[in-house]
Amino acid sequence: MPLPPSEEFYRIKKLPPYVFAVINEMRDKARAQGIDIVDMGMGNPDGATPEPVVDKLIEAARNPANHRYSVSRGIPRLREAIVARYKKQYRVSLDPDAEAIVTIGAKDALAHLLFAIIGPGDVVVSPNPAYPIHQYGVIMAEGEACMLPMPDPATFLQGLKDLYNSAAKPPKVILISFPHNPTTLCVDLDFMREIVALARQHGTYIIHDFAYAELGFDGYRPPSILQVEGATEHAIEIYSMTKSYNMAGWRVGFCLGNRKLIAALARIKSYLDYGIFQPIQIASIIALRDCEDAPARICSIYQDRRNVLVEGLNRAGWRVEPPKASMFLWAPLPEPFAGMPSLEFAKLLMKEAQVAVSPGIGFGPMGEGFVRFSLIENNARTRQATRGIAHFLHRQDALAGSGSAALHV
């Protein structure tokens, strides 16, 4: 009798169930029943891509010459465009041929870069909580993910220094991301200088996921690690057009910096893909070259939404601090629920307030005790969310017999 194929797959066994799928399934079931769920879970931009970019895509897609395979490294003019933007915005000079490569979004960049440079026993150190691919991209690449607590950047930096002093083998890669997802923590250029100095001292590479490069609030400008003198000797930076230009579904990202890492990624990509559909690349040139005001305009929308959300939550009795950057709010669970698992609280919030958020545990064990709000709903929907939350918290107070007055949002 023939044996059935094994049901176990080596890499799949290493991946835990996707926590966010639980919330998404609950949301979909509720909406199927006609319940209006305000979805502030996934960081999926709701805005339109700038019109000139869409127009260029349509024009380029009508040209049959663009229907063929493209180039896995990205077309030269797009690489030249991102290098020009870095020169203007950060005063960083890069070689578009040796120090820049186009990727199919930031996730593709990070996952395939780790696959290219990490092997069994290689340690990649990064903060926790973290965007899941920062940990599981390492695991899928057969490396060892070393997660250091990051209640604040200074604590992470000290933990990194302590690790270098105590580890028998130094990390091969430091993987960071600022502004940080999910915590929204931000750093200045001096922090980046210390990271580069540690990498130089110990012969370590740095990967900086710069997905929220353009989303700084109240005058804060997130620094590029490549602004540090000599950073390209050790560092590579991942820049994405997803949030800065409302181009999430277009899947356009870049890796910039260290030549050896760029070459390794280019070699892996030559085996894996033929690059992004060429009309998308051509349209992306227009975004970088002709839509310079788009990132600031988009950032202003997120800042306004942040203000509405923070004001509404605080008025509801859920004390939160306004983030300095990103498209998220990282919120400790409100006091009456401080001991509840974040996934259970997220389920309760959806059931009782009709608001979907991401549970902190989905970002690693150190995310427990928090939930993440995404600023992806307009101001009216955000106010609807905070009203629902206020009513939910008031009902909890009433059930607890606290005697507190009704909260108004």
Short mmCIF file of C-alpha atoms in Angstrom, two decimals:
data_model
loop_
_atom_site.label_atom_id
_atom_site.label_comp_id
_atom_site.label_asym_id
_atom_site.label_seq_id
_atom_site.Cartn_x
_atom_site.Cartn_y
_atom_site.Cartn_z
CA MET A 1 0.00 0.00 0.00
CA PRO A 2 1.54 3.36 -0.99
CA LEU A 3 2.45 5.70 1.86
CA PRO A 4 0.87 9.18 1.89
CA PRO A 5 3.23 12.16 1.74
CA SER A 6 4.44 13.41 5.09
CA GLU A 7 2.25 16.17 6.48
CA GLU A 8 5.19 17.86 8.20
CA PHE A 9 7.13 20.59 6.41
CA TYR A 10 10.47 21.63 7.86
CA ARG A 11 10.15 25.42 7.74
CA ILE A 12 6.39 25.57 8.25
CA LYS A 13 6.83 23.74 11.57
CA LYS A 14 8.95 26.63 12.79
CA LEU A 15 6.22 29.21 12.24
CA PRO A 16 3.54 29.68 14.92
CA PRO A 17 -0.09 30.34 13.98
CA TYR A 18 -0.56 33.90 12.79
CA VAL A 19 -2.22 35.64 15.75
CA PHE A 20 -3.67 38.40 13.59
CA ALA A 21 -5.66 35.81 11.61
CA VAL A 22 -7.83 35.24 14.68
CA ILE A 23 -8.86 38.91 14.76
CA ASN A 24 -9.34 39.04 10.98
CA GLU A 25 -11.62 36.01 11.10
CA MET A 26 -13.71 37.55 13.89
CA ARG A 27 -13.96 40.82 11.93
CA ASP A 28 -15.08 39.05 8.77
CA LYS A 29 -17.72 36.99 10.59
CA ALA A 30 -19.08 40.11 12.32
CA ARG A 31 -19.28 42.03 9.05
CA ALA A 32 -21.02 39.08 7.40
CA GLN A 33 -23.69 39.44 10.12
CA GLY A 34 -24.11 43.13 9.28
CA ILE A 35 -22.10 44.46 12.22
CA ASP A 36 -20.09 47.61 11.36
CA ILE A 37 -16.56 46.92 12.60
CA VAL A 38 -14.12 49.83 12.55
CA ASP A 39 -10.93 48.08 11.45
CA MET A 40 -7.80 49.61 12.98
CA GLY A 41 -5.81 46.38 12.89
CA MET A 42 -3.63 45.89 9.82
CA GLY A 43 -1.43 48.81 8.75
CA ASN A 44 -2.98 48.97 5.29
CA PRO A 45 -3.06 52.56 3.94
CA ASP A 46 -6.51 53.65 2.78
CA GLY A 47 -5.47 56.70 0.74
CA ALA A 48 -5.19 56.97 -3.04
CA THR A 49 -1.87 56.80 -4.86
CA PRO A 50 -0.98 60.24 -6.33
CA GLU A 51 -2.82 60.73 -9.62
CA PRO A 52 0.27 61.39 -11.78
CA VAL A 53 1.64 58.00 -10.69
CA VAL A 54 -1.56 56.21 -11.67
CA ASP A 55 -1.68 58.05 -15.00
CA LYS A 56 1.89 57.02 -15.78
CA LEU A 57 1.11 53.40 -14.90
CA ILE A 58 -1.79 53.38 -17.38
CA GLU A 59 0.34 54.96 -20.09
CA ALA A 60 3.25 52.55 -19.55
CA ALA A 61 0.97 49.51 -19.36
CA ARG A 62 -0.36 50.31 -22.85
CA ASN A 63 3.14 49.97 -24.31
CA PRO A 64 3.74 46.33 -25.31
CA ALA A 65 7.47 46.82 -24.82
CA ASN A 66 6.79 46.95 -21.07
CA HIS A 67 4.96 43.61 -21.01
CA ARG A 68 8.13 41.54 -21.13
CA TYR A 69 10.32 40.44 -18.22
CA SER A 70 11.98 43.33 -16.47
CA VAL A 71 15.25 43.31 -14.51
CA SER A 72 15.49 41.74 -11.06
CA ARG A 73 17.69 44.61 -9.80
CA GLY A 74 15.18 47.21 -11.01
CA ILE A 75 15.44 49.42 -14.08
CA PRO A 76 18.35 51.90 -13.98
CA ARG A 77 16.20 55.05 -14.03
CA LEU A 78 14.28 53.93 -10.92
CA ARG A 79 17.50 53.21 -9.06
CA GLU A 80 18.79 56.63 -10.14
CA ALA A 81 15.55 58.23 -8.88
CA ILE A 82 15.80 56.77 -5.37
CA VAL A 83 19.48 57.70 -5.17
CA ALA A 84 18.60 61.24 -6.20
CA ARG A 85 15.95 61.41 -3.46
CA TYR A 86 18.46 60.27 -0.84
CA LYS A 87 20.91 62.89 -2.05
CA LYS A 88 18.33 65.66 -1.76
CA GLN A 89 16.61 64.54 1.44
CA TYR A 90 19.48 63.10 3.48
CA ARG A 91 22.57 64.47 1.71
CA VAL A 92 23.73 60.89 1.18
CA SER A 93 25.61 60.01 -2.02
CA LEU A 94 25.02 56.49 -3.35
CA ASP A 95 26.02 54.61 -6.47
CA PRO A 96 22.79 53.55 -8.25
CA ASP A 97 24.52 50.50 -9.74
CA ALA A 98 26.38 49.12 -6.70
CA GLU A 99 24.53 50.61 -3.71
CA ALA A 100 20.86 50.46 -4.71
CA ILE A 101 18.47 47.68 -5.71
CA VAL A 102 14.71 47.62 -6.27
CA THR A 103 12.70 45.04 -4.33
CA ILE A 104 9.13 43.75 -4.40
CA GLY A 105 8.24 45.72 -1.29
CA ALA A 106 10.07 45.91 2.04
CA LYS A 107 9.06 42.40 3.17
CA ASP A 108 10.62 40.90 0.05
CA ALA A 109 13.76 42.95 0.65
CA LEU A 110 14.16 41.81 4.23
CA ALA A 111 13.21 38.16 3.79
CA HIS A 112 15.44 37.62 0.76
CA LEU A 113 18.34 39.62 2.20
CA LEU A 114 18.29 37.44 5.33
CA PHE A 115 18.04 34.35 3.12
CA ALA A 116 21.10 35.57 1.21
CA ILE A 117 23.39 36.37 4.14
CA ILE A 118 22.26 34.26 7.12
CA GLY A 119 23.02 30.60 7.73
CA PRO A 120 22.89 28.08 10.60
CA GLY A 121 24.34 29.52 13.80
CA ASP A 122 24.35 33.14 12.59
CA VAL A 123 22.85 35.44 15.21
CA VAL A 124 20.61 38.35 14.26
CA VAL A 125 19.81 40.68 17.13
CA SER A 126 16.76 42.93 17.08
CA PRO A 127 14.31 44.64 19.45
CA ASN A 128 11.20 42.98 20.81
CA PRO A 129 8.31 43.55 20.36
CA ALA A 130 8.86 43.57 16.61
CA TYR A 131 7.19 43.30 13.24
CA PRO A 132 6.89 39.50 12.80
CA ILE A 133 9.14 39.17 9.72
CA HIS A 134 12.02 40.64 11.75
CA GLN A 135 12.02 37.53 13.92
CA TYR A 136 10.64 34.85 11.62
CA GLY A 137 12.60 35.96 8.57
CA VAL A 138 15.71 35.05 10.58
CA ILE A 139 14.25 31.71 11.63
CA MET A 140 13.25 30.84 8.05
CA ALA A 141 16.82 31.66 6.97
CA GLU A 142 18.13 29.13 9.53
CA GLY A 143 19.61 31.84 11.75
CA GLU A 144 19.21 32.46 15.47
CA ALA A 145 16.90 35.36 16.35
CA CYS A 146 18.14 37.14 19.47
CA MET A 147 15.39 39.44 20.72
CA LEU A 148 16.33 42.18 23.19
CA PRO A 149 13.69 44.06 25.19
CA MET A 150 13.00 47.58 23.98
CA PRO A 151 10.83 49.49 26.42
CA ASP A 152 12.81 52.47 25.10
CA PRO A 153 15.75 52.90 22.65
CA ALA A 154 18.32 53.51 25.40
CA THR A 155 17.48 50.19 27.08
CA PHE A 156 17.84 48.34 23.78
CA LEU A 157 21.17 50.03 23.08
CA GLN A 158 22.52 49.11 26.51
CA GLY A 159 21.28 45.55 26.07
CA LEU A 160 23.12 45.40 22.76
CA LYS A 161 26.35 46.59 24.38
CA ASP A 162 25.94 44.03 27.16
CA LEU A 163 25.39 41.31 24.58
CA TYR A 164 28.63 42.15 22.81
CA ASN A 165 30.47 42.03 26.14
CA SER A 166 29.02 38.67 27.17
CA ALA A 167 28.42 36.70 23.95
CA ALA A 168 30.97 34.08 22.91
CA LYS A 169 30.14 34.90 19.29
CA PRO A 170 29.10 38.41 18.22
CA PRO A 171 25.89 38.86 16.23
CA LYS A 172 26.31 38.79 12.47
CA VAL A 173 23.53 41.33 11.96
CA ILE A 174 21.80 44.05 13.96
CA LEU A 175 18.26 44.41 12.62
CA ILE A 176 16.50 47.61 13.64
CA SER A 177 13.59 49.73 12.45
CA PHE A 178 12.93 53.34 13.43
CA PRO A 179 10.31 54.74 13.60
CA HIS A 180 9.51 51.41 15.15
CA ASN A 181 6.61 49.10 14.41
CA PRO A 182 4.70 48.39 16.61
CA THR A 183 5.92 50.57 19.48
CA THR A 184 6.31 53.82 17.43
CA LEU A 185 9.55 54.55 19.34
CA CYS A 186 11.84 57.02 17.60
CA VAL A 187 15.57 57.77 17.70
CA ASP A 188 17.91 60.58 16.72
CA LEU A 189 21.05 60.52 14.62
CA ASP A 190 23.27 60.09 17.69
CA PHE A 191 21.56 56.74 18.37
CA MET A 192 22.35 55.67 14.81
CA ARG A 193 25.96 56.75 15.30
CA GLU A 194 26.26 54.49 18.34
CA ILE A 195 24.80 51.54 16.42
CA VAL A 196 27.26 52.09 13.56
CA ALA A 197 30.16 52.43 16.03
CA LEU A 198 29.25 49.08 17.64
CA ALA A 199 29.00 47.42 14.23
CA ARG A 200 32.38 48.83 13.24
CA GLN A 201 33.99 47.70 16.48
CA HIS A 202 32.67 44.14 16.26
CA GLY A 203 32.49 43.53 12.51
CA THR A 204 28.69 43.35 12.37
CA TYR A 205 26.28 44.24 9.58
CA ILE A 206 23.24 46.47 10.16
CA ILE A 207 19.87 46.24 8.47
CA HIS A 208 17.66 49.27 9.04
CA ASP A 209 14.02 48.82 8.02
CA PHE A 210 13.03 52.41 7.22
CA ALA A 211 9.39 51.76 6.26
CA TYR A 212 8.10 54.91 8.03
CA ALA A 213 10.81 57.25 6.80
CA GLU A 214 8.40 60.03 5.84
CA LEU A 215 5.90 59.73 8.71
CA GLY A 216 7.30 61.97 11.44
CA PHE A 217 4.94 64.24 13.38
CA ASP A 218 5.17 67.65 15.07
CA GLY A 219 8.35 68.57 13.19
CA TYR A 220 10.23 65.32 13.92
CA ARG A 221 12.23 64.04 10.94
CA PRO A 222 13.26 60.38 11.17
CA PRO A 223 16.98 60.01 10.45
CA SER A 224 18.43 57.66 7.86
CA ILE A 225 21.21 55.47 9.21
CA LEU A 226 23.09 56.21 5.98
CA GLN A 227 23.51 59.80 7.19
CA VAL A 228 26.14 58.51 9.62
CA GLU A 229 29.63 58.92 8.20
CA GLY A 230 30.99 55.59 7.01
CA ALA A 231 27.64 53.80 7.55
CA THR A 232 27.71 52.13 4.14
CA GLU A 233 30.73 50.08 5.29
CA HIS A 234 28.31 48.13 7.52
CA ALA A 235 24.71 49.19 6.94
CA ILE A 236 21.93 48.64 4.46
CA GLU A 237 18.65 50.53 4.63
CA ILE A 238 15.25 49.38 3.36
CA TYR A 239 13.06 52.17 1.99
CA SER A 240 9.44 51.52 1.00
CA MET A 241 6.97 53.51 -1.10
CA THR A 242 4.03 51.82 0.65
CA LYS A 243 3.29 54.40 3.34
CA SER A 244 5.06 57.46 1.93
CA TYR A 245 3.13 57.43 -1.36
CA ASN A 246 0.04 55.32 -0.54
CA MET A 247 1.40 52.54 -2.76
CA ALA A 248 0.84 49.47 -0.57
CA GLY A 249 -0.50 47.20 -3.30
CA TRP A 250 2.14 48.29 -5.81
CA ARG A 251 4.89 46.52 -3.82
CA VAL A 252 7.85 48.80 -4.46
CA GLY A 253 10.80 48.95 -2.09
CA PHE A 254 14.55 49.52 -2.16
CA CYS A 255 17.69 48.32 -0.44
CA LEU A 256 20.39 50.97 -0.21
CA GLY A 257 23.89 51.03 1.19
CA ASN A 258 26.55 48.37 1.72
CA ARG A 259 27.83 47.04 -1.61
CA LYS A 260 28.49 43.50 -0.41
CA LEU A 261 24.96 43.11 0.95
CA ILE A 262 23.46 44.64 -2.20
CA ALA A 263 25.46 42.21 -4.34
CA ALA A 264 24.33 39.23 -2.24
CA LEU A 265 20.68 40.27 -2.52
CA ALA A 266 21.04 40.84 -6.26
CA ARG A 267 22.46 37.36 -6.72
CA ILE A 268 19.64 35.71 -4.77
CA LYS A 269 17.02 37.75 -6.64
CA SER A 270 18.49 36.72 -9.99
CA TYR A 271 17.42 33.17 -9.12
CA LEU A 272 14.05 34.11 -7.61
CA ASP A 273 12.37 36.78 -9.73
CA TYR A 274 12.46 38.98 -12.81
CA GLY A 275 11.71 42.16 -10.93
CA ILE A 276 8.56 44.24 -10.62
CA PHE A 277 6.19 44.68 -13.56
CA GLN A 278 7.96 47.38 -15.57
CA PRO A 279 5.03 49.86 -15.81
CA ILE A 280 4.96 49.93 -12.01
CA GLN A 281 8.65 50.77 -11.94
CA ILE A 282 8.19 53.52 -14.52
CA ALA A 283 5.28 54.98 -12.54
CA SER A 284 7.40 54.83 -9.36
CA ILE A 285 9.96 57.08 -11.03
CA ILE A 286 7.22 59.69 -11.42
CA ALA A 287 6.37 59.38 -7.71
CA LEU A 288 9.96 59.96 -6.63
CA ARG A 289 10.70 62.64 -9.21
CA ASP A 290 7.48 64.62 -9.62
CA CYS A 291 5.42 64.04 -6.45
CA GLU A 292 7.76 65.48 -3.84
CA ASP A 293 4.90 67.00 -1.88
CA ALA A 294 2.98 63.72 -1.55
CA PRO A 295 4.81 62.29 1.50
CA ALA A 296 4.31 65.48 3.53
CA ARG A 297 0.63 65.63 2.59
CA ILE A 298 0.10 61.98 3.51
CA CYS A 299 2.01 62.47 6.76
CA SER A 300 -0.26 65.39 7.66
CA ILE A 301 -3.32 63.15 7.28
CA TYR A 302 -1.84 60.55 9.64
CA GLN A 303 -0.92 63.22 12.18
CA ASP A 304 -4.48 64.54 12.14
CA ARG A 305 -5.86 61.01 12.63
CA ARG A 306 -3.41 60.46 15.48
CA ASN A 307 -4.70 63.57 17.21
CA VAL A 308 -8.32 62.47 16.87
CA LEU A 309 -7.58 58.97 18.16
CA VAL A 310 -5.44 60.09 21.10
CA GLU A 311 -7.93 62.76 22.14
CA GLY A 312 -10.85 60.33 21.88
CA LEU A 313 -9.15 57.54 23.84
CA ASN A 314 -7.97 59.87 26.60
CA ARG A 315 -11.45 61.35 26.89
CA ALA A 316 -12.83 57.82 27.16
CA GLY A 317 -10.53 57.16 30.11
CA TRP A 318 -7.95 55.10 28.20
CA ARG A 319 -4.70 56.96 28.86
CA VAL A 320 -2.35 56.92 25.87
CA GLU A 321 0.59 59.02 24.67
CA PRO A 322 0.69 60.50 21.15
CA PRO A 323 3.31 58.81 18.95
CA LYS A 324 6.03 60.96 17.36
CA ALA A 325 5.93 59.01 14.10
CA SER A 326 4.66 56.01 12.09
CA MET A 327 1.02 55.18 11.30
CA PHE A 328 0.31 53.44 14.60
CA LEU A 329 -0.59 53.99 18.23
CA TRP A 330 0.89 51.50 20.73
CA ALA A 331 -1.46 51.47 23.68
CA PRO A 332 -1.11 49.73 27.06
CA LEU A 333 -4.30 47.92 27.97
CA PRO A 334 -6.65 50.15 29.97
CA GLU A 335 -6.30 49.77 33.73
CA PRO A 336 -9.27 47.45 34.41
CA PHE A 337 -7.87 44.97 31.85
CA ALA A 338 -4.15 45.27 32.61
CA GLY A 339 -3.81 41.58 33.51
CA MET A 340 -5.77 40.23 30.54
CA PRO A 341 -3.94 38.57 27.60
CA SER A 342 -3.82 41.06 24.72
CA LEU A 343 -5.47 38.65 22.28
CA GLU A 344 -8.42 38.15 24.63
CA PHE A 345 -8.72 41.89 25.13
CA ALA A 346 -8.67 42.47 21.35
CA LYS A 347 -11.47 39.92 20.96
CA LEU A 348 -13.46 41.63 23.73
CA LEU A 349 -12.94 45.07 22.18
CA MET A 350 -14.28 43.87 18.85
CA LYS A 351 -17.29 42.19 20.44
CA GLU A 352 -18.23 45.02 22.79
CA ALA A 353 -16.96 48.16 21.01
CA GLN A 354 -16.97 46.98 17.36
CA VAL A 355 -13.34 48.03 16.95
CA ALA A 356 -10.60 45.76 15.59
CA VAL A 357 -7.01 46.24 16.82
CA SER A 358 -3.86 44.13 16.70
CA PRO A 359 -2.99 42.26 19.94
CA GLY A 360 0.49 42.96 21.24
CA ILE A 361 1.33 39.27 21.60
CA GLY A 362 1.34 39.07 17.80
CA PHE A 363 4.56 41.10 17.84
CA GLY A 364 6.35 38.80 20.26
CA PRO A 365 6.22 37.95 23.97
CA MET A 366 7.33 41.42 24.99
CA GLY A 367 4.30 42.90 23.24
CA GLU A 368 1.97 41.38 25.81
CA GLY A 369 -0.02 43.98 27.72
CA PHE A 370 -0.46 46.23 24.66
CA VAL A 371 -2.57 46.57 21.52
CA ARG A 372 -1.73 48.42 18.32
CA PHE A 373 -4.10 50.82 16.59
CA SER A 374 -3.48 51.58 12.90
CA LEU A 375 -4.33 55.07 11.69
CA ILE A 376 -6.11 53.75 8.62
CA GLU A 377 -9.62 55.04 9.22
CA ASN A 378 -10.73 58.60 8.45
CA ASN A 379 -11.53 61.04 11.25
CA ALA A 380 -15.25 60.28 11.30
CA ARG A 381 -14.65 56.54 11.58
CA THR A 382 -11.96 57.11 14.19
CA ARG A 383 -14.43 59.12 16.28
CA GLN A 384 -16.94 56.30 15.84
CA ALA A 385 -14.31 53.90 17.19
CA THR A 386 -13.55 56.00 20.26
CA ARG A 387 -17.26 56.43 20.99
CA GLY A 388 -17.69 52.67 20.91
CA ILE A 389 -14.68 52.26 23.19
CA ALA A 390 -15.98 54.90 25.60
CA HIS A 391 -19.35 53.14 25.88
CA PHE A 392 -17.60 49.80 26.41
CA LEU A 393 -15.36 51.17 29.19
CA HIS A 394 -18.30 52.91 30.84
CA ARG A 395 -20.29 49.67 30.87
CA GLN A 396 -17.32 47.92 32.48
CA ASP A 397 -17.19 50.61 35.16
CA ALA A 398 -20.90 50.20 35.79
CA LEU A 399 -20.59 46.42 36.06
CA ALA A 400 -17.72 46.81 38.49
CA GLY A 401 -19.89 49.07 40.61
CA SER A 402 -17.38 51.89 40.41
CA GLY A 403 -20.08 54.53 40.31
CA SER A 404 -18.17 56.57 37.72
CA ALA A 405 -20.19 58.95 35.57
CA ALA A 406 -20.88 58.26 31.92
CA LEU A 407 -18.04 59.12 29.59
CA HIS A 408 -18.79 61.27 26.58
CA VAL A 409 -16.80 61.30 23.32
#
